[in-house]
XYZ file of C-alpha atoms in Angstrom:
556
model
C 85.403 72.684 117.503
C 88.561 73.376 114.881
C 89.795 69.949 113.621
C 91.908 70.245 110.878
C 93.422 73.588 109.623
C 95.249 72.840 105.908
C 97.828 75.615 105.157
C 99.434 76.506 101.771
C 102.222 78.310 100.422
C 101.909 80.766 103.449
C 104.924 83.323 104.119
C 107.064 80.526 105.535
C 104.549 77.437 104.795
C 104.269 75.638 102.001
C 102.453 72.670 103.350
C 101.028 72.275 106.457
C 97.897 69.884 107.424
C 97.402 70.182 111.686
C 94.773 68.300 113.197
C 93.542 69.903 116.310
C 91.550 67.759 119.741
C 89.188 68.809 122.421
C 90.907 70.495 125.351
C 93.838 72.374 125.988
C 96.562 72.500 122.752
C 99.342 74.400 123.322
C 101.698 75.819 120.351
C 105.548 76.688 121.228
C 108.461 77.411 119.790
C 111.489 80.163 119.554
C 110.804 84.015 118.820
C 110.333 84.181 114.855
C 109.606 80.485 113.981
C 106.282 81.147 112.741
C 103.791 81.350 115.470
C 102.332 84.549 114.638
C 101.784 83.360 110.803
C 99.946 80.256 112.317
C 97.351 82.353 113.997
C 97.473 84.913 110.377
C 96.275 81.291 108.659
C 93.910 80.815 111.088
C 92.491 84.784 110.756
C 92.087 84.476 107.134
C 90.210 81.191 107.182
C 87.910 82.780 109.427
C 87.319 86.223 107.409
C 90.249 88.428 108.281
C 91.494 91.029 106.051
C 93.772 89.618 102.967
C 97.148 90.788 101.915
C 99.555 89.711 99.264
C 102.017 89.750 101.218
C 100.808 85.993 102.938
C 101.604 84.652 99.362
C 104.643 82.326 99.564
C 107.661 83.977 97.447
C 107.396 82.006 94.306
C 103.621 81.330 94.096
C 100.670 82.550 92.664
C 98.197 81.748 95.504
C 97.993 80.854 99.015
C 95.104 79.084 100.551
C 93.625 77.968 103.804
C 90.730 75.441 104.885
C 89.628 74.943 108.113
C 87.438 72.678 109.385
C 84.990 72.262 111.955
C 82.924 69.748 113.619
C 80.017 71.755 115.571
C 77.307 70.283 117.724
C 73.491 70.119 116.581
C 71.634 73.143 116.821
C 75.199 75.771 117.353
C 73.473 79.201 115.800
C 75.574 78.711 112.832
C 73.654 76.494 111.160
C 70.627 79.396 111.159
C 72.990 81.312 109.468
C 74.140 78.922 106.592
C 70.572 78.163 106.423
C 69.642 81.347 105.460
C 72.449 81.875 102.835
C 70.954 78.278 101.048
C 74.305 76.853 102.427
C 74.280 73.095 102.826
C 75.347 71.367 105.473
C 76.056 67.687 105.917
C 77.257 65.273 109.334
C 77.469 68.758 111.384
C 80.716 69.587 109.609
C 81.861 73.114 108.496
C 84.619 73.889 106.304
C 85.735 77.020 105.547
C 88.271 77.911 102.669
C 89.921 81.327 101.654
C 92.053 81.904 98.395
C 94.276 84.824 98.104
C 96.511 85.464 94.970
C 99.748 87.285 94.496
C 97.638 90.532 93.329
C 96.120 90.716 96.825
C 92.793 89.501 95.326
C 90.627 86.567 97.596
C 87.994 84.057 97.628
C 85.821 82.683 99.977
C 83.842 79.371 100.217
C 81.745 77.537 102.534
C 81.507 73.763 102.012
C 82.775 74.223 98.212
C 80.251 77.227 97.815
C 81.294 80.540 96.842
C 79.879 82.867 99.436
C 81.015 86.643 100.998
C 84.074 87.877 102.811
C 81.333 89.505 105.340
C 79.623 85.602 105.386
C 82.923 84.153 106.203
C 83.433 86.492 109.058
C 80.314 86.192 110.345
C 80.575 82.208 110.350
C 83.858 82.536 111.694
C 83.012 85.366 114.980
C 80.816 81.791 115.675
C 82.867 79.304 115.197
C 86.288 80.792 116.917
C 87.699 83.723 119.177
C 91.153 84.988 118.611
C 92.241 86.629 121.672
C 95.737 87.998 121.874
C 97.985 90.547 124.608
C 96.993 93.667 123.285
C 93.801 93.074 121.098
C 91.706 96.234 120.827
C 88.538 94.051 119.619
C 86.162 91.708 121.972
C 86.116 92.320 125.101
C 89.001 94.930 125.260
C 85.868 97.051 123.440
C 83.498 98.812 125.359
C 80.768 98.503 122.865
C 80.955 95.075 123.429
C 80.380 95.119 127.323
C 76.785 95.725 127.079
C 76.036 92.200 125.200
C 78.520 90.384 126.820
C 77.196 91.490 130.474
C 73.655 90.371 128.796
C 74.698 86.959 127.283
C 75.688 86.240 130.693
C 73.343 87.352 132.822
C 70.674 85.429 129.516
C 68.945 88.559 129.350
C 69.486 88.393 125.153
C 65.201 88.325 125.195
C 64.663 91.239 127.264
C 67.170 93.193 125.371
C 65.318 92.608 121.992
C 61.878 93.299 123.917
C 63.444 96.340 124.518
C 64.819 97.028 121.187
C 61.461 96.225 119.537
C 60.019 99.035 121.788
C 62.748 101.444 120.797
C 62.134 101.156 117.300
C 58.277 101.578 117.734
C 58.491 104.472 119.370
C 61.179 105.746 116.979
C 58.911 104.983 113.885
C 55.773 106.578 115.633
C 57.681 109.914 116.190
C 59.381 109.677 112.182
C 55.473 109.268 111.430
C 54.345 112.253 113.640
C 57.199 114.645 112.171
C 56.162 113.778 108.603
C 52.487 114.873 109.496
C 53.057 117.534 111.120
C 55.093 118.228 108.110
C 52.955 117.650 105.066
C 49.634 119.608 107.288
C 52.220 122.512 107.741
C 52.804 122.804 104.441
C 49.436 122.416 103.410
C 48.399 125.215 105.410
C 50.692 127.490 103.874
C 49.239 126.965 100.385
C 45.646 125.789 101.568
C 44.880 129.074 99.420
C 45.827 127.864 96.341
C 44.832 124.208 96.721
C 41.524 125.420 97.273
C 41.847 127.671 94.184
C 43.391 124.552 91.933
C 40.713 122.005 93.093
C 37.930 124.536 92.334
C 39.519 124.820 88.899
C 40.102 121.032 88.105
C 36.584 120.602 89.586
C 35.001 122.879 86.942
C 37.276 121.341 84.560
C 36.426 117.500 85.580
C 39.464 115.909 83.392
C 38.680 112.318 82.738
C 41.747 109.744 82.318
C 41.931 108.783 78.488
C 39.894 112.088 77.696
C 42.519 114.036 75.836
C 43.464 110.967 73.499
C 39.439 110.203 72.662
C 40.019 114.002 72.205
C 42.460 114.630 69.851
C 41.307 111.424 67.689
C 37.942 113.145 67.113
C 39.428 117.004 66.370
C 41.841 115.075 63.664
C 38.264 113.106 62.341
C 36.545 116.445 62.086
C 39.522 118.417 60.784
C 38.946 116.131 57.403
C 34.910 115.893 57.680
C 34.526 117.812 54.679
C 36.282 115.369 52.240
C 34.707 112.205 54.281
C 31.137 113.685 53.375
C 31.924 114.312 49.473
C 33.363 110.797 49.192
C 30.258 109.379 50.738
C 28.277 111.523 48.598
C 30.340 110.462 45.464
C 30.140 107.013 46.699
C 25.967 106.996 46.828
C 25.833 109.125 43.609
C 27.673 106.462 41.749
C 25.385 103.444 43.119
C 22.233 105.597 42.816
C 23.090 106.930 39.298
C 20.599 106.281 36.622
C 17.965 103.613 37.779
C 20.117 102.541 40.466
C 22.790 99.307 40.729
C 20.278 97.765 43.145
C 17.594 98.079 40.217
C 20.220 96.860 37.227
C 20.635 93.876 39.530
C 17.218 92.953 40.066
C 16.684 93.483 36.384
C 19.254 90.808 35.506
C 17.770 88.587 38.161
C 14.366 88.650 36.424
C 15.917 87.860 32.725
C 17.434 84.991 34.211
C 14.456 83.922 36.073
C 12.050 83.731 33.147
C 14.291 80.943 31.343
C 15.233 79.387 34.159
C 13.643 76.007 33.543
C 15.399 76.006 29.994
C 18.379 76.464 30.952
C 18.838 73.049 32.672
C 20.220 74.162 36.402
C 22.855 76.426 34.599
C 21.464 79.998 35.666
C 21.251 79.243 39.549
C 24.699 80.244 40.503
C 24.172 83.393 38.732
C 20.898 84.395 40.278
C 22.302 82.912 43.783
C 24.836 85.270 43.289
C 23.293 88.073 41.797
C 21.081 87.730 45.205
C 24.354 87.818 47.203
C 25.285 90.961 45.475
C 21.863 92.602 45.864
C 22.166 92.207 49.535
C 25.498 93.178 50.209
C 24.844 96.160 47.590
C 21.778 96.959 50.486
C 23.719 96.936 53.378
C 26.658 99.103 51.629
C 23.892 101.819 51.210
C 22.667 101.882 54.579
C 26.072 102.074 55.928
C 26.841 104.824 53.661
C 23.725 106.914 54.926
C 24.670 105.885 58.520
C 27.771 107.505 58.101
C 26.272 110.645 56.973
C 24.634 110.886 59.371
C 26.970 110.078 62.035
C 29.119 112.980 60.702
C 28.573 116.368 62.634
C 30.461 118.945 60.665
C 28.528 121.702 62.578
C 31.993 124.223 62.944
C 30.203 124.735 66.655
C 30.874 120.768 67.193
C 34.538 121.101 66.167
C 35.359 124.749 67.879
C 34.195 122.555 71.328
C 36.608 119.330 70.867
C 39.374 122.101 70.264
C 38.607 124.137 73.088
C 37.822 121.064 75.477
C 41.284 119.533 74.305
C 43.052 122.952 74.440
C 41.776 123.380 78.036
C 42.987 119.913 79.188
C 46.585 120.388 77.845
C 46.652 123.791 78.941
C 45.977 122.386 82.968
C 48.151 119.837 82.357
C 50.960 122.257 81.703
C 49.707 124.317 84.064
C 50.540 121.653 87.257
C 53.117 120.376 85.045
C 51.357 116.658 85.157
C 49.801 114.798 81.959
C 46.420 115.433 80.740
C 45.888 111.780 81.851
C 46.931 112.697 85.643
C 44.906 115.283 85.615
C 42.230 113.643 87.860
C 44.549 111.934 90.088
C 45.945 115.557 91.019
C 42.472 116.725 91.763
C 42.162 113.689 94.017
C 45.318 113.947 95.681
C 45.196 118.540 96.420
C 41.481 117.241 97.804
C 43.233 114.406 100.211
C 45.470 117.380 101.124
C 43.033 119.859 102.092
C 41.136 116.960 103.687
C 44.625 116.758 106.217
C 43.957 120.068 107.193
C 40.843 119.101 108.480
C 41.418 115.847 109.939
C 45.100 116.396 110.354
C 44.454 117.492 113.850
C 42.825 114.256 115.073
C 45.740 112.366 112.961
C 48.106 113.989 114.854
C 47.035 113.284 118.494
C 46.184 109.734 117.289
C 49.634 109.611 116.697
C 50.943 111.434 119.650
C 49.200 109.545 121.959
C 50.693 106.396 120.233
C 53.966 107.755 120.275
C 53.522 108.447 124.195
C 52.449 104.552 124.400
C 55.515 102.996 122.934
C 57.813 105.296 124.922
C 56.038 104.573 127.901
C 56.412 100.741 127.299
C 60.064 101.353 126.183
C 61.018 102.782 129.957
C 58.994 100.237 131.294
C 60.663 97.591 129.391
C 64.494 99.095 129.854
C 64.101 100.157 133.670
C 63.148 96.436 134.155
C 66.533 95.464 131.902
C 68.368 98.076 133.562
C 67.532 96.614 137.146
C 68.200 93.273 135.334
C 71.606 93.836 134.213
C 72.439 95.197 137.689
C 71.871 91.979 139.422
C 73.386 89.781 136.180
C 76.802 92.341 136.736
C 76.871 91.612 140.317
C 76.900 87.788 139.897
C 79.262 88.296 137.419
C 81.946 90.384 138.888
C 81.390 88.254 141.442
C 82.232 85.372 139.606
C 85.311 86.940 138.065
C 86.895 88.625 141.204
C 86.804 85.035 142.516
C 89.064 83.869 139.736
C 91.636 86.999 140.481
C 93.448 85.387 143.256
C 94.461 82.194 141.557
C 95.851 84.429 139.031
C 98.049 86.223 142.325
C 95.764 89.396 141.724
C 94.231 89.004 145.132
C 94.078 92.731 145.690
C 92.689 93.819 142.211
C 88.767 94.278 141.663
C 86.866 93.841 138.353
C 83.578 95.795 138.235
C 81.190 96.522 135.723
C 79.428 99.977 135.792
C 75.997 100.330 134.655
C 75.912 104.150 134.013
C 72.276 105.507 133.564
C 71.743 107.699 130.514
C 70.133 110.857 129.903
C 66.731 111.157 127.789
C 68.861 112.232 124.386
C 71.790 109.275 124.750
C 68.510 106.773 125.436
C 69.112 104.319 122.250
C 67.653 100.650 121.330
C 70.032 99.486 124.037
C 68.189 100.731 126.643
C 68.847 103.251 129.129
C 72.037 102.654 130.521
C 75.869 101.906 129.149
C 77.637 99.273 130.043
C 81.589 99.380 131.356
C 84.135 96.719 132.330
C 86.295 99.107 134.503
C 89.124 97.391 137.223
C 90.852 98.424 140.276
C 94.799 96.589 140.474
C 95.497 98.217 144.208
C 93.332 98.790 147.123
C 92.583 102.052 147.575
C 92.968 103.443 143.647
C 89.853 104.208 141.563
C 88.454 101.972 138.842
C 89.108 102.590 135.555
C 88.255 101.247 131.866
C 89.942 97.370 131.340
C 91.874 98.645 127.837
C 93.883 101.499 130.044
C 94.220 100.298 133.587
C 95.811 96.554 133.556
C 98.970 96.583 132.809
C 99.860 93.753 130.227
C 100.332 91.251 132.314
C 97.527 92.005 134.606
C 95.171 92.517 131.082
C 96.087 89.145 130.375
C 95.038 87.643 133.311
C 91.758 89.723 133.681
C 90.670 88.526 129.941
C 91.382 84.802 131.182
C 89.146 85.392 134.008
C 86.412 86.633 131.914
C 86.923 83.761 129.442
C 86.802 81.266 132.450
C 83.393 83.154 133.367
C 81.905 83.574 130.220
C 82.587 80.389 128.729
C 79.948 78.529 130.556
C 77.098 81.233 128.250
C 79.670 81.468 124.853
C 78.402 79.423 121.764
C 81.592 80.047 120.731
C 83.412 76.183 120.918
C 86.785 77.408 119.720
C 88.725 79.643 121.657
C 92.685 81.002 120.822
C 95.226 82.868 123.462
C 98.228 84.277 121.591
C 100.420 84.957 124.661
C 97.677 85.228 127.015
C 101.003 84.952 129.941
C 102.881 87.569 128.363
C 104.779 89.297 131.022
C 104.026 86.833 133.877
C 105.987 83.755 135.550
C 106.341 81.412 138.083
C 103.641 81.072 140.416
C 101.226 83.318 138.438
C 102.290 81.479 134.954
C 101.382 78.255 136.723
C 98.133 79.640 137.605
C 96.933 80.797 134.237
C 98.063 76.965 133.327
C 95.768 75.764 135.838
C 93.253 78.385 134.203
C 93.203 77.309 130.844
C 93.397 73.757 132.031
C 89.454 74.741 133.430
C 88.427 76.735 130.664
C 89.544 74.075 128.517
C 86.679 71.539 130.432
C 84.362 73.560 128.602
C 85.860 74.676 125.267
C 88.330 73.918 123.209
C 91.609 76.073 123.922
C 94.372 77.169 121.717
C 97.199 79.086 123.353
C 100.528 80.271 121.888
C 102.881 79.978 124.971
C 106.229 81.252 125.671
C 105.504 79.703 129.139
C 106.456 76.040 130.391
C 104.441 76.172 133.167
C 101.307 76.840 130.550
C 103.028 74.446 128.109
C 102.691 71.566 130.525
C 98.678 72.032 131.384
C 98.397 71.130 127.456
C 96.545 67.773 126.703
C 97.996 68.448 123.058
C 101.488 70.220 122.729
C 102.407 71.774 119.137
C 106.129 72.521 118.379
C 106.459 75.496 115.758
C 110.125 75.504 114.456
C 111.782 77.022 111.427
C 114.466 75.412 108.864
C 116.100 75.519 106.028
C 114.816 73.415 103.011
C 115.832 73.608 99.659
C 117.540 76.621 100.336
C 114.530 78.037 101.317
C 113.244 78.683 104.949
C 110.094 76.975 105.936
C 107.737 76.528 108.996
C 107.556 72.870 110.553
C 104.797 72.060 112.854
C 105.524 68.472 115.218
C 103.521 67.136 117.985
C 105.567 66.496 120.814
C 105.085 63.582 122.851
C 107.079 62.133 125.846
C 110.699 62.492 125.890
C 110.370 64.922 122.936
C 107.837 67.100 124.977
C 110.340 67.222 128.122
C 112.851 68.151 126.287
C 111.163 71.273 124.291
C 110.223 72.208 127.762
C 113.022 71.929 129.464
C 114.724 74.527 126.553
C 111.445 76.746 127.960
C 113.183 76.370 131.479
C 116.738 76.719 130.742
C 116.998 78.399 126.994
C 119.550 76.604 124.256
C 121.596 74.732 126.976
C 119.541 72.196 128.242
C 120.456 71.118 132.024
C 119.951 68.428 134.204
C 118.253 70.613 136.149
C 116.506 71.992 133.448
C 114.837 68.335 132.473
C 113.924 67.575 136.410
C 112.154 70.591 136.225
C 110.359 69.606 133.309
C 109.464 66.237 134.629
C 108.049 67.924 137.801
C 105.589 70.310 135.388
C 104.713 67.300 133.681
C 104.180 65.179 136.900
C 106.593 62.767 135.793
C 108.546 60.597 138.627
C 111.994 61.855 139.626
């Protein structure tokens, strides 16, 4: 439930800190004092759209915080939980910025977080109802889910859903392949024709790289043979350096005991050289050999590259994605000759999931008839405490044809009424008359409170057009509904005004030269007389005040 709303520098408040109690609150106060900007507060703590004009003349920002206090598992807490949003002793508060430029900010428990979020926290937390609100329940597209919160047919409707969308994705599938085999029959010629030619060709990835490394090898072979001809020419000229080295080996050898230990390096080394002077030569004549400067060699890397690049420009691909082509025209022709059996596999699953999808939304439909009749029911027994004893509320469950069939189900959903015997039922919005709208939207909220996980709930004016006996029965109304939720009406009415457990005077002065919007809760003698000016106007009577005391069940 709302405990605390904080207000600042807001059109005509600058500071306002309310604290709000279970059960019925009521908010009065004369035409212009600020009502309306109370509930604008509220809106924009909870998401609503922002506009500079809420800034306070003067200031650079205006602000808002609301808090809650929600009970242990209310959906919101999946929500926050999903957006990493902590949450600590079940409390909830909500805070929106908005600056002079028309620019605003939204947090959740200190953290930064969407406009969308906030709404979507707030459509949980609190329901702002007013005379002539084309949103909630004044919406048809809202009937269907409101007829199956009630009825707590929420589970069937997303059994039904889930159907929907299976048989929706099974029939996207079956276009696509009837699709892709109808186009591949119109050019099975010429895949045939390109995988016949890639076939012959056999392209392997990393080919035309390994390729074109080995054309530019052979392109200088002719200079890489003389230098390794030069090369052995040089070591074999003469007797050889392999010889010369030995030689100088065998001088050294023959004096090698004279020389006292001094030679050994050198003939170590020498030996070193001789070896590494070995394996230079056989490298060199590997190398020659290696070399194939036949001109037939070369004329088949060209052509073999040329070929490659040539297909590749061909199906406008890569040389590299050469192969995966040839895979991918062979899947295709493949289609055509399985594509038959992949089509009825996926016809006949397509005829499944629709199947189960009637099944499931015939059984919702026959659901939702019997959930409607308990609750029209219910609501038409809350008409003639409201003195609309004559008037009917029905809800029409109007099958569909096959091409208006949706994730819904198969039927739409309509909150119609009837306000005279006799005269045909029409849609809530354009029927009731604003008095009688009021009263029908009270008993809905009386209805549907006992299924809402909404805990907040706020009429603006819900008696609007109405008095007497009929104001004293929406008072007794709320009073009810306010067993259940917590209830928040703006009230030109003192017969509403005295069902409140709370009462909330909204008044408007002068301050500092300034006007500004004062909030007081009345209490006792200050409560009988703010009712008694509901009774009587500016001149408060005698009469006037015993009439308040008899609202308020005081003695006489």
């Amino acid at each position: 439930m709302l405990r605390r709303l904080s207000i600042r520098n807001v059109v005509l408040i600058d500071k306002l800190d309310l604290d709000f109690h279970e059960g019925l609150s009521v908010l009065t106060g004369e035409t212009g004092a600020g009502k309306s900007i109370l509930l604008d507060s509220l809106g924009l703590a909870l998401g609503a759209r922002a506009d500079s004009g809420l800034v306070r003349h003067g200031n650079d920002k205006a602000s808002v915080t609301a808090t809650f206090q929600l009970p242990a598992g209310h959906p919101v807490f999946g929500l926050l939980h999903e957006q990493d949003i902590d949450i600590e002793d079940d409390e909830l508060v909500v805070r929106r910025v908005v600056t002079a430029d028309g620019r605003s900010r939204a947090y959740i428990n200190d953290q930064s977080v969407s406009i969308g979020i906030l709404r979507d926290v707030g459509n949980y937390c609190v329901e702002i109802q007013g005379q002539f609100d084309q949103h909630g329940l004044l919406d048809p597209t809202t009937h269907r889910a409101t007829l199956d919160a009630h009825g707590n047919l929420t589970q069937a409707a997303l059994k039904v859903r889930d159907h929907w969308r299976n048989w929706r994705e099974t029939q996207k599938e079956l276009a696509s392949a009837q699709a892709r085999i109808t186009k591949a029959r119109e050019e099975e010629e010429w895949l045939r024709h390109a995988v016949d030619e890639l076939d012959k060709l056999a392209p392997v990835e990393g080919e035309e790289e390994q390729l074109a490394e080995e054309r530019q090898f052979l392109m200088h072979g002719e200079k890489l043979v003389a230098a390794l001809g030069d090369a052995e020419n040089d070591l074999s000229r003469g007797k050889g350096a392999e010889s010369a080295i030995r030689s100088a080996q065998r001088h050294l050898e023959r004096e090698l005991e004279k020389a006292d230990g001094r030679f050994e390096p050198i003939i170590e080394a020498l030996d070193r050289a001789a070896i590494e002077l070995e394996e230079a030569m056989r490298a060199i004549s590997a190398a020659q050999a290696d070399l194939n400067l036949d001109s037939g060699h070369q004329e088949n890397v060209e052509e073999r590259l040329f070929a490659l690049r040539a297909a590749a420009r061909k199906y406008n691909v890569p040389a590299d994605g050469l192969h995966n082509l040839m895979k991918d025209f062979r899947r295709q022709i493949e289609q055509l000759e399985f594509g038959e059996q992949e089509l009825e596999r996926l016809k006949e699953a397509g005829a499944k999931y629709r199947q189960s999808f009637i099944e499931s939304a015939e059984k919702l439909h026959e659901a939702r008839k019997k959930a409607a009749a308990k609750m029209d029911g219910a609501i038409n027994a809350e008409l003639p405490p409201l003195r609309m004893d004559k008037a009917r509320f029905i809800t029409e469950i109007i099958a569909l044809e096959e091409n208006e069939w949706g994730p819904d189900g198969l039927d739409r959903v309509q909150f119609t009424v009837s306000t005279n015997p006799g005269s045909p039922a029409g849609p809530l919005n354009k029927i009731a008359s604003g008095g009688e709208l009021s009263r029908f939207l009270l008993a809905l909220k009386v209805v549907l409170a006992r299924v809402s996980a909404v805990p907040s709930l706020v009429f603006d004016e819900v008696d609007s057009g109405v008095g007497g006996a009929t104001a004293a029965a929406i008072g007794e109304r709320l009073h009810l509904l306010a067993q259940e939720r917590q209830i928040l009406v703006i009230t030109h009415s003192p017969q509403v005004a005295a069902r409140g457990r709370t009462h909330l005077n909204i008044a408007k002065r002068e301050d500092a030269g300034a006007m500004v919007t004062r909030v007081n809760e009345l209490v006792q003698d200050a409560r009988r007389e703010e009712i008694a000016r509901m009774l009587a106007g500016h001149s408060i009577t005698a009469e006037a005040r015993a009439a308040a005391d008899s609202l308020l069940g005081l003695p006489a």
